[in-house]
Amino acid sequence: MTVRTKIFAAVALSAALALTGCSSNSDKETEAAQSITVQDQWVKAAPEGMSAAFAELVNSSDKDVRVVSATSPASSRLELHEVVTGDGGTMTMRPKDGGFLVPANGSASLTPGGDHLMFMDLSAPLLPGAETDLTLIYDDGSSTTFIAQIRDFSGNQENYDPNHGG
């Protein structure tokens, strides 16, 4: 074999391995997105500042799925949050380490007073009756985009602890 042939063979082998990696990775990346259904989704109306989104996430697969981040054009920053009992028994919301687990053949509830998606810096007012897009991003890199209606809601006025109580 000539040096030129060896180089050509090495390049061809590298390209084949790269394509093989991409195709199997692509199958994996669509798996989480295909197994999650978003139900009963809505967003709390707010004129400015912060708001929150709620929904029921249903996993139809036999594998756990983890939501690791989210985005929305309605906010420059969207965080995954939980509500915990803080000092003195007050309810405190904070970023949720590790994201939201949607168990195999199960569901995860995003609710007022519990896990939720937190809009940290609204781009514009969220008005009752309007809608906004949200995108959930899973640990395998896939995503699900859905539309949520904006509703009035006056409950759950928790404190915010960005430092996780530390």
Short mmCIF file of N, CA and C in Angstrom, two decimals:
data_model
loop_
_atom_site.label_atom_id
_atom_site.label_comp_id
_atom_site.label_asym_id
_atom_site.label_seq_id
_atom_site.Cartn_x
_atom_site.Cartn_y
_atom_site.Cartn_z
N MET A 1 0.84 -1.18 0.00
CA MET A 1 0.00 0.00 0.00
C MET A 1 0.88 1.24 0.00
N THR A 2 0.49 2.18 -0.82
CA THR A 2 1.24 3.43 -0.86
C THR A 2 0.82 4.33 0.29
N VAL A 3 1.62 5.32 0.55
CA VAL A 3 1.30 6.29 1.61
C VAL A 3 -0.02 6.98 1.28
N ARG A 4 -0.19 7.31 0.01
CA ARG A 4 -1.41 7.99 -0.43
C ARG A 4 -2.63 7.10 -0.18
N THR A 5 -2.55 5.82 -0.46
CA THR A 5 -3.64 4.88 -0.24
C THR A 5 -3.93 4.74 1.25
N LYS A 6 -2.87 4.69 2.07
CA LYS A 6 -3.07 4.59 3.52
C LYS A 6 -3.79 5.81 4.06
N ILE A 7 -3.40 6.99 3.59
CA ILE A 7 -4.06 8.23 4.03
C ILE A 7 -5.52 8.22 3.61
N PHE A 8 -5.78 7.82 2.35
CA PHE A 8 -7.15 7.76 1.86
C PHE A 8 -7.98 6.78 2.70
N ALA A 9 -7.42 5.62 3.01
CA ALA A 9 -8.13 4.61 3.81
C ALA A 9 -8.41 5.14 5.22
N ALA A 10 -7.45 5.84 5.80
CA ALA A 10 -7.64 6.40 7.15
C ALA A 10 -8.73 7.46 7.15
N VAL A 11 -8.74 8.32 6.14
CA VAL A 11 -9.77 9.35 6.04
C VAL A 11 -11.14 8.71 5.84
N ALA A 12 -11.23 7.72 4.97
CA ALA A 12 -12.51 7.03 4.72
C ALA A 12 -13.01 6.34 5.98
N LEU A 13 -12.11 5.69 6.72
CA LEU A 13 -12.49 5.02 7.96
C LEU A 13 -12.97 6.03 8.99
N SER A 14 -12.28 7.15 9.12
CA SER A 14 -12.68 8.20 10.06
C SER A 14 -14.07 8.75 9.71
N ALA A 15 -14.30 8.98 8.43
CA ALA A 15 -15.60 9.49 7.99
C ALA A 15 -16.70 8.48 8.28
N ALA A 16 -16.44 7.22 8.03
CA ALA A 16 -17.44 6.17 8.30
C ALA A 16 -17.76 6.09 9.79
N LEU A 17 -16.73 6.17 10.62
CA LEU A 17 -16.96 6.14 12.08
C LEU A 17 -17.74 7.35 12.54
N ALA A 18 -17.42 8.50 11.99
CA ALA A 18 -18.14 9.72 12.36
C ALA A 18 -19.61 9.62 11.97
N LEU A 19 -19.88 9.13 10.76
CA LEU A 19 -21.26 8.98 10.32
C LEU A 19 -22.01 7.94 11.15
N THR A 20 -21.35 6.86 11.51
CA THR A 20 -21.98 5.84 12.34
C THR A 20 -22.32 6.41 13.69
N GLY A 21 -21.40 7.17 14.28
CA GLY A 21 -21.65 7.80 15.57
C GLY A 21 -22.81 8.75 15.50
N CYS A 22 -22.90 9.52 14.42
CA CYS A 22 -23.98 10.48 14.28
C CYS A 22 -25.33 9.78 14.12
N SER A 23 -25.38 8.71 13.34
CA SER A 23 -26.67 8.08 13.12
C SER A 23 -27.18 7.42 14.38
N SER A 24 -26.34 6.74 15.14
CA SER A 24 -26.85 6.12 16.36
C SER A 24 -27.16 7.17 17.41
N ASN A 25 -26.39 8.25 17.43
CA ASN A 25 -26.65 9.34 18.36
C ASN A 25 -27.98 10.01 18.02
N SER A 26 -28.25 10.16 16.73
CA SER A 26 -29.49 10.78 16.29
C SER A 26 -30.69 9.97 16.75
N ASP A 27 -30.62 8.64 16.66
CA ASP A 27 -31.72 7.80 17.14
C ASP A 27 -31.93 8.00 18.63
N LYS A 28 -30.85 8.07 19.39
CA LYS A 28 -30.95 8.26 20.83
C LYS A 28 -31.55 9.62 21.15
N GLU A 29 -31.15 10.65 20.40
CA GLU A 29 -31.60 12.00 20.70
C GLU A 29 -33.09 12.18 20.46
N THR A 30 -33.69 11.40 19.61
CA THR A 30 -35.12 11.56 19.37
C THR A 30 -35.95 10.72 20.33
N GLU A 31 -35.35 9.78 21.02
CA GLU A 31 -36.09 8.87 21.88
C GLU A 31 -36.83 9.59 23.01
N ALA A 32 -36.17 10.45 23.76
CA ALA A 32 -36.82 11.15 24.87
C ALA A 32 -37.94 12.04 24.36
N ALA A 33 -37.68 12.81 23.32
CA ALA A 33 -38.68 13.72 22.78
C ALA A 33 -39.91 12.96 22.30
N GLN A 34 -39.73 11.79 21.73
CA GLN A 34 -40.87 11.01 21.24
C GLN A 34 -41.68 10.39 22.36
N SER A 35 -41.09 10.20 23.52
CA SER A 35 -41.80 9.51 24.60
C SER A 35 -42.51 10.45 25.56
N ILE A 36 -42.25 11.76 25.50
CA ILE A 36 -42.86 12.70 26.43
C ILE A 36 -44.05 13.41 25.79
N THR A 37 -45.16 13.43 26.50
CA THR A 37 -46.34 14.19 26.12
C THR A 37 -46.56 15.25 27.18
N VAL A 38 -46.81 16.48 26.75
CA VAL A 38 -47.06 17.59 27.67
C VAL A 38 -48.56 17.83 27.70
N GLN A 39 -49.14 17.82 28.91
CA GLN A 39 -50.59 17.98 29.07
C GLN A 39 -50.88 19.09 30.08
N ASP A 40 -52.06 19.69 29.96
CA ASP A 40 -52.56 20.69 30.92
C ASP A 40 -51.54 21.79 31.18
N GLN A 41 -50.88 22.26 30.14
CA GLN A 41 -49.85 23.27 30.29
C GLN A 41 -50.43 24.68 30.35
N TRP A 42 -49.86 25.51 31.24
CA TRP A 42 -50.27 26.91 31.35
C TRP A 42 -49.17 27.72 32.01
N VAL A 43 -49.26 29.05 31.83
CA VAL A 43 -48.29 29.99 32.36
C VAL A 43 -49.03 31.04 33.17
N LYS A 44 -48.46 31.43 34.30
CA LYS A 44 -49.03 32.47 35.16
C LYS A 44 -48.86 33.83 34.50
N ALA A 45 -49.95 34.59 34.38
CA ALA A 45 -49.90 35.94 33.82
C ALA A 45 -49.05 36.84 34.71
N ALA A 46 -48.29 37.73 34.09
CA ALA A 46 -47.45 38.67 34.83
C ALA A 46 -47.14 39.87 33.93
N PRO A 47 -47.16 41.08 34.49
CA PRO A 47 -46.87 42.27 33.69
C PRO A 47 -45.38 42.44 33.39
N GLU A 48 -44.51 41.91 34.28
CA GLU A 48 -43.06 42.06 34.13
C GLU A 48 -42.35 41.15 35.13
N GLY A 49 -41.04 41.12 35.06
CA GLY A 49 -40.25 40.39 36.06
C GLY A 49 -40.27 38.89 35.86
N MET A 50 -40.85 38.18 36.86
CA MET A 50 -40.84 36.72 36.85
C MET A 50 -42.25 36.15 36.69
N SER A 51 -42.30 34.90 36.22
CA SER A 51 -43.54 34.15 36.13
C SER A 51 -43.17 32.67 36.17
N ALA A 52 -44.17 31.80 36.02
CA ALA A 52 -43.91 30.37 36.07
C ALA A 52 -44.84 29.62 35.13
N ALA A 53 -44.35 28.45 34.68
CA ALA A 53 -45.14 27.57 33.80
C ALA A 53 -45.34 26.24 34.50
N PHE A 54 -46.51 25.64 34.24
CA PHE A 54 -46.91 24.40 34.88
C PHE A 54 -47.45 23.44 33.82
N ALA A 55 -47.36 22.14 34.09
CA ALA A 55 -47.84 21.14 33.14
C ALA A 55 -47.72 19.76 33.78
N GLU A 56 -48.28 18.79 33.08
CA GLU A 56 -48.09 17.37 33.42
C GLU A 56 -47.25 16.77 32.30
N LEU A 57 -46.11 16.18 32.67
CA LEU A 57 -45.22 15.55 31.70
C LEU A 57 -45.40 14.05 31.80
N VAL A 58 -45.84 13.42 30.72
CA VAL A 58 -46.15 11.99 30.72
C VAL A 58 -45.13 11.27 29.84
N ASN A 59 -44.51 10.22 30.41
CA ASN A 59 -43.49 9.43 29.73
C ASN A 59 -44.09 8.09 29.33
N SER A 60 -44.21 7.84 28.04
CA SER A 60 -44.80 6.59 27.55
C SER A 60 -43.76 5.51 27.29
N SER A 61 -42.49 5.76 27.60
CA SER A 61 -41.45 4.77 27.32
C SER A 61 -41.09 3.98 28.58
N ASP A 62 -40.28 2.95 28.39
CA ASP A 62 -39.84 2.14 29.52
C ASP A 62 -38.48 2.61 30.06
N LYS A 63 -38.11 3.86 29.71
CA LYS A 63 -36.86 4.46 30.20
C LYS A 63 -37.16 5.80 30.85
N ASP A 64 -36.46 6.08 31.96
CA ASP A 64 -36.59 7.39 32.59
C ASP A 64 -36.11 8.47 31.63
N VAL A 65 -36.74 9.64 31.71
CA VAL A 65 -36.33 10.81 30.92
C VAL A 65 -36.10 11.95 31.90
N ARG A 66 -35.03 12.72 31.68
CA ARG A 66 -34.72 13.84 32.56
C ARG A 66 -34.75 15.14 31.76
N VAL A 67 -35.57 16.10 32.23
CA VAL A 67 -35.59 17.44 31.66
C VAL A 67 -34.45 18.20 32.32
N VAL A 68 -33.52 18.73 31.52
CA VAL A 68 -32.35 19.40 32.08
C VAL A 68 -32.36 20.92 31.88
N SER A 69 -33.18 21.41 30.96
CA SER A 69 -33.29 22.85 30.78
C SER A 69 -34.54 23.15 29.96
N ALA A 70 -34.82 24.44 29.82
CA ALA A 70 -35.98 24.87 29.05
C ALA A 70 -35.72 26.27 28.50
N THR A 71 -36.43 26.61 27.43
CA THR A 71 -36.33 27.94 26.85
C THR A 71 -37.71 28.42 26.45
N SER A 72 -37.83 29.73 26.29
CA SER A 72 -39.07 30.34 25.80
C SER A 72 -38.74 31.72 25.27
N PRO A 73 -39.38 32.12 24.17
CA PRO A 73 -39.17 33.49 23.69
C PRO A 73 -39.75 34.53 24.66
N ALA A 74 -40.57 34.10 25.61
CA ALA A 74 -41.19 35.03 26.57
C ALA A 74 -40.23 35.48 27.66
N SER A 75 -39.05 34.84 27.76
CA SER A 75 -38.12 35.18 28.83
C SER A 75 -36.68 34.98 28.36
N SER A 76 -35.80 35.88 28.80
CA SER A 76 -34.40 35.72 28.42
C SER A 76 -33.74 34.59 29.20
N ARG A 77 -34.35 34.19 30.31
CA ARG A 77 -33.79 33.09 31.11
C ARG A 77 -34.94 32.29 31.72
N LEU A 78 -34.91 30.98 31.51
CA LEU A 78 -35.92 30.08 32.04
C LEU A 78 -35.19 29.03 32.86
N GLU A 79 -35.58 28.85 34.13
CA GLU A 79 -34.92 27.91 35.02
C GLU A 79 -35.88 26.82 35.47
N LEU A 80 -35.33 25.64 35.79
CA LEU A 80 -36.10 24.56 36.39
C LEU A 80 -36.06 24.79 37.90
N HIS A 81 -37.22 24.89 38.53
CA HIS A 81 -37.29 25.22 39.95
C HIS A 81 -38.05 24.17 40.75
N GLU A 82 -37.77 24.17 42.04
CA GLU A 82 -38.51 23.38 43.02
C GLU A 82 -38.90 24.30 44.16
N VAL A 83 -39.89 23.88 44.95
CA VAL A 83 -40.29 24.62 46.14
C VAL A 83 -40.01 23.73 47.33
N VAL A 84 -39.30 24.27 48.31
CA VAL A 84 -38.94 23.54 49.53
C VAL A 84 -39.31 24.38 50.74
N THR A 85 -39.38 23.75 51.89
CA THR A 85 -39.61 24.47 53.12
C THR A 85 -38.29 25.05 53.60
N GLY A 86 -38.23 26.36 53.73
CA GLY A 86 -37.01 27.04 54.12
C GLY A 86 -36.97 27.31 55.62
N ASP A 87 -36.06 28.18 56.01
CA ASP A 87 -35.93 28.58 57.41
C ASP A 87 -37.24 29.15 57.93
N GLY A 88 -37.60 28.76 59.13
CA GLY A 88 -38.82 29.28 59.74
C GLY A 88 -40.09 28.74 59.12
N GLY A 89 -39.98 27.71 58.30
CA GLY A 89 -41.17 27.10 57.71
C GLY A 89 -41.72 27.81 56.49
N THR A 90 -41.02 28.83 55.99
CA THR A 90 -41.50 29.52 54.80
C THR A 90 -41.21 28.70 53.55
N MET A 91 -42.09 28.80 52.60
CA MET A 91 -41.89 28.11 51.33
C MET A 91 -40.91 28.92 50.48
N THR A 92 -39.89 28.23 49.97
CA THR A 92 -38.84 28.88 49.18
C THR A 92 -38.66 28.15 47.87
N MET A 93 -38.58 28.91 46.78
CA MET A 93 -38.29 28.28 45.50
C MET A 93 -36.82 28.50 45.17
N ARG A 94 -36.26 27.51 44.46
CA ARG A 94 -34.85 27.57 44.10
C ARG A 94 -34.63 26.71 42.86
N PRO A 95 -33.51 26.94 42.15
CA PRO A 95 -33.20 26.08 41.01
C PRO A 95 -33.10 24.62 41.46
N LYS A 96 -33.61 23.72 40.63
CA LYS A 96 -33.63 22.30 40.97
C LYS A 96 -32.41 21.60 40.38
N ASP A 97 -31.51 21.17 41.25
CA ASP A 97 -30.32 20.45 40.81
C ASP A 97 -30.73 19.15 40.13
N GLY A 98 -30.13 18.86 38.99
CA GLY A 98 -30.38 17.59 38.30
C GLY A 98 -31.60 17.59 37.41
N GLY A 99 -32.38 18.65 37.41
CA GLY A 99 -33.54 18.72 36.54
C GLY A 99 -34.73 17.92 37.04
N PHE A 100 -35.71 17.73 36.17
CA PHE A 100 -36.94 17.01 36.50
C PHE A 100 -36.88 15.60 35.93
N LEU A 101 -37.06 14.61 36.77
CA LEU A 101 -37.10 13.22 36.33
C LEU A 101 -38.54 12.86 35.99
N VAL A 102 -38.73 12.36 34.77
CA VAL A 102 -40.03 11.84 34.34
C VAL A 102 -39.84 10.33 34.28
N PRO A 103 -40.37 9.59 35.27
CA PRO A 103 -40.08 8.16 35.35
C PRO A 103 -40.67 7.37 34.18
N ALA A 104 -40.03 6.24 33.89
CA ALA A 104 -40.51 5.34 32.84
C ALA A 104 -41.97 5.00 33.09
N ASN A 105 -42.78 5.08 32.03
CA ASN A 105 -44.22 4.77 32.10
C ASN A 105 -44.91 5.52 33.24
N GLY A 106 -44.44 6.73 33.51
CA GLY A 106 -45.00 7.54 34.59
C GLY A 106 -45.13 8.98 34.18
N SER A 107 -45.24 9.85 35.18
CA SER A 107 -45.39 11.27 34.90
C SER A 107 -44.71 12.11 35.97
N ALA A 108 -44.51 13.38 35.63
CA ALA A 108 -43.99 14.36 36.56
C ALA A 108 -44.90 15.57 36.48
N SER A 109 -45.30 16.07 37.63
CA SER A 109 -46.19 17.22 37.69
C SER A 109 -45.40 18.50 37.95
N LEU A 110 -45.63 19.49 37.11
CA LEU A 110 -45.11 20.83 37.34
C LEU A 110 -46.29 21.65 37.84
N THR A 111 -46.26 22.02 39.13
CA THR A 111 -47.44 22.60 39.78
C THR A 111 -47.07 23.83 40.60
N PRO A 112 -48.04 24.72 40.83
CA PRO A 112 -47.81 25.81 41.77
C PRO A 112 -47.49 25.20 43.15
N GLY A 113 -46.44 25.69 43.78
CA GLY A 113 -46.04 25.15 45.07
C GLY A 113 -45.16 23.92 44.98
N GLY A 114 -44.79 23.53 43.76
CA GLY A 114 -43.94 22.35 43.55
C GLY A 114 -42.93 22.64 42.46
N ASP A 115 -42.50 21.59 41.76
CA ASP A 115 -41.60 21.78 40.63
C ASP A 115 -42.30 22.63 39.57
N HIS A 116 -41.55 23.49 38.90
CA HIS A 116 -42.12 24.35 37.86
C HIS A 116 -41.01 24.93 37.00
N LEU A 117 -41.39 25.54 35.89
CA LEU A 117 -40.48 26.27 35.02
C LEU A 117 -40.58 27.74 35.38
N MET A 118 -39.46 28.37 35.71
CA MET A 118 -39.46 29.75 36.19
C MET A 118 -38.91 30.71 35.15
N PHE A 119 -39.76 31.63 34.71
CA PHE A 119 -39.35 32.71 33.81
C PHE A 119 -38.66 33.76 34.68
N MET A 120 -37.38 33.97 34.49
CA MET A 120 -36.62 34.86 35.36
C MET A 120 -36.60 36.32 34.91
N ASP A 121 -36.76 36.58 33.64
CA ASP A 121 -36.69 37.95 33.13
C ASP A 121 -37.58 38.02 31.89
N LEU A 122 -38.84 38.40 32.11
CA LEU A 122 -39.81 38.42 31.01
C LEU A 122 -39.39 39.39 29.91
N SER A 123 -39.59 38.98 28.67
CA SER A 123 -39.29 39.81 27.51
C SER A 123 -40.39 40.84 27.28
N ALA A 124 -41.61 40.51 27.68
CA ALA A 124 -42.78 41.36 27.52
C ALA A 124 -43.84 40.87 28.50
N PRO A 125 -44.88 41.67 28.74
CA PRO A 125 -45.93 41.20 29.66
C PRO A 125 -46.57 39.90 29.17
N LEU A 126 -46.90 39.02 30.11
CA LEU A 126 -47.66 37.79 29.81
C LEU A 126 -49.11 38.08 30.16
N LEU A 127 -49.94 38.25 29.14
CA LEU A 127 -51.32 38.67 29.34
C LEU A 127 -52.28 37.49 29.31
N PRO A 128 -53.27 37.48 30.21
CA PRO A 128 -54.25 36.39 30.24
C PRO A 128 -54.91 36.20 28.88
N GLY A 129 -55.04 34.94 28.48
CA GLY A 129 -55.67 34.60 27.22
C GLY A 129 -54.69 34.46 26.06
N ALA A 130 -53.49 35.03 26.21
CA ALA A 130 -52.47 34.88 25.16
C ALA A 130 -51.81 33.51 25.31
N GLU A 131 -50.87 33.21 24.44
CA GLU A 131 -50.13 31.95 24.49
C GLU A 131 -48.66 32.22 24.28
N THR A 132 -47.84 31.28 24.72
CA THR A 132 -46.40 31.37 24.47
C THR A 132 -45.83 29.98 24.23
N ASP A 133 -44.75 29.92 23.47
CA ASP A 133 -44.04 28.67 23.22
C ASP A 133 -43.07 28.39 24.36
N LEU A 134 -42.89 27.13 24.68
CA LEU A 134 -41.86 26.67 25.61
C LEU A 134 -41.20 25.45 25.00
N THR A 135 -39.92 25.28 25.27
CA THR A 135 -39.19 24.11 24.79
C THR A 135 -38.51 23.44 25.97
N LEU A 136 -38.77 22.15 26.14
CA LEU A 136 -38.09 21.34 27.15
C LEU A 136 -36.90 20.66 26.48
N ILE A 137 -35.75 20.66 27.14
CA ILE A 137 -34.55 20.00 26.61
C ILE A 137 -34.20 18.86 27.55
N TYR A 138 -34.00 17.67 26.97
CA TYR A 138 -33.76 16.46 27.75
C TYR A 138 -32.27 16.14 27.82
N ASP A 139 -31.92 15.25 28.73
CA ASP A 139 -30.50 14.90 28.93
C ASP A 139 -29.88 14.20 27.73
N ASP A 140 -30.67 13.73 26.79
CA ASP A 140 -30.10 13.12 25.58
C ASP A 140 -29.93 14.13 24.45
N GLY A 141 -30.24 15.40 24.71
CA GLY A 141 -30.08 16.45 23.72
C GLY A 141 -31.32 16.72 22.89
N SER A 142 -32.34 15.87 22.98
CA SER A 142 -33.57 16.09 22.21
C SER A 142 -34.43 17.13 22.94
N SER A 143 -35.50 17.56 22.28
CA SER A 143 -36.35 18.59 22.87
C SER A 143 -37.78 18.45 22.40
N THR A 144 -38.68 19.04 23.17
CA THR A 144 -40.10 19.10 22.84
C THR A 144 -40.54 20.55 22.97
N THR A 145 -41.17 21.08 21.93
CA THR A 145 -41.72 22.44 21.98
C THR A 145 -43.23 22.33 22.05
N PHE A 146 -43.83 23.15 22.91
CA PHE A 146 -45.28 23.15 23.06
C PHE A 146 -45.77 24.57 23.31
N ILE A 147 -47.07 24.76 23.18
CA ILE A 147 -47.70 26.06 23.41
C ILE A 147 -48.46 25.98 24.72
N ALA A 148 -48.34 27.04 25.53
CA ALA A 148 -49.06 27.11 26.80
C ALA A 148 -49.88 28.40 26.84
N GLN A 149 -51.10 28.27 27.35
CA GLN A 149 -51.97 29.43 27.52
C GLN A 149 -51.56 30.19 28.77
N ILE A 150 -51.67 31.50 28.71
CA ILE A 150 -51.37 32.36 29.86
C ILE A 150 -52.67 32.60 30.62
N ARG A 151 -52.62 32.39 31.97
CA ARG A 151 -53.81 32.50 32.82
C ARG A 151 -53.53 33.35 34.04
N ASP A 152 -54.59 33.98 34.55
CA ASP A 152 -54.50 34.67 35.84
C ASP A 152 -54.34 33.63 36.94
N PHE A 153 -53.48 33.92 37.92
CA PHE A 153 -53.30 33.03 39.07
C PHE A 153 -52.64 33.85 40.17
N SER A 154 -53.28 33.92 41.32
CA SER A 154 -52.75 34.76 42.39
C SER A 154 -52.08 33.96 43.50
N GLY A 155 -52.12 32.64 43.44
CA GLY A 155 -51.58 31.82 44.52
C GLY A 155 -50.08 31.65 44.49
N ASN A 156 -49.59 30.99 45.52
CA ASN A 156 -48.19 30.58 45.66
C ASN A 156 -47.20 31.73 45.49
N GLN A 157 -47.12 32.54 46.50
CA GLN A 157 -46.17 33.65 46.52
C GLN A 157 -44.94 33.26 47.34
N GLU A 158 -44.11 32.35 46.82
CA GLU A 158 -42.94 31.85 47.54
C GLU A 158 -41.80 32.87 47.49
N ASN A 159 -40.85 32.68 48.40
CA ASN A 159 -39.60 33.43 48.36
C ASN A 159 -38.68 32.74 47.36
N TYR A 160 -37.73 33.49 46.82
CA TYR A 160 -36.78 32.93 45.86
C TYR A 160 -35.40 32.87 46.48
N ASP A 161 -34.78 31.68 46.44
CA ASP A 161 -33.44 31.47 46.98
C ASP A 161 -32.52 30.94 45.88
N PRO A 162 -31.85 31.84 45.15
CA PRO A 162 -30.99 31.40 44.06
C PRO A 162 -29.76 30.63 44.54
N ASN A 163 -29.43 30.70 45.81
CA ASN A 163 -28.23 30.04 46.34
C ASN A 163 -28.52 28.70 46.99
N HIS A 164 -29.74 28.17 46.79
CA HIS A 164 -30.11 26.86 47.34
C HIS A 164 -29.98 26.82 48.85
N GLY A 165 -30.26 27.91 49.53
CA GLY A 165 -30.21 27.91 50.98
C GLY A 165 -28.81 28.07 51.54
N GLY A 166 -27.80 28.25 50.68
CA GLY A 166 -26.42 28.32 51.14
C GLY A 166 -25.93 29.71 51.35
#
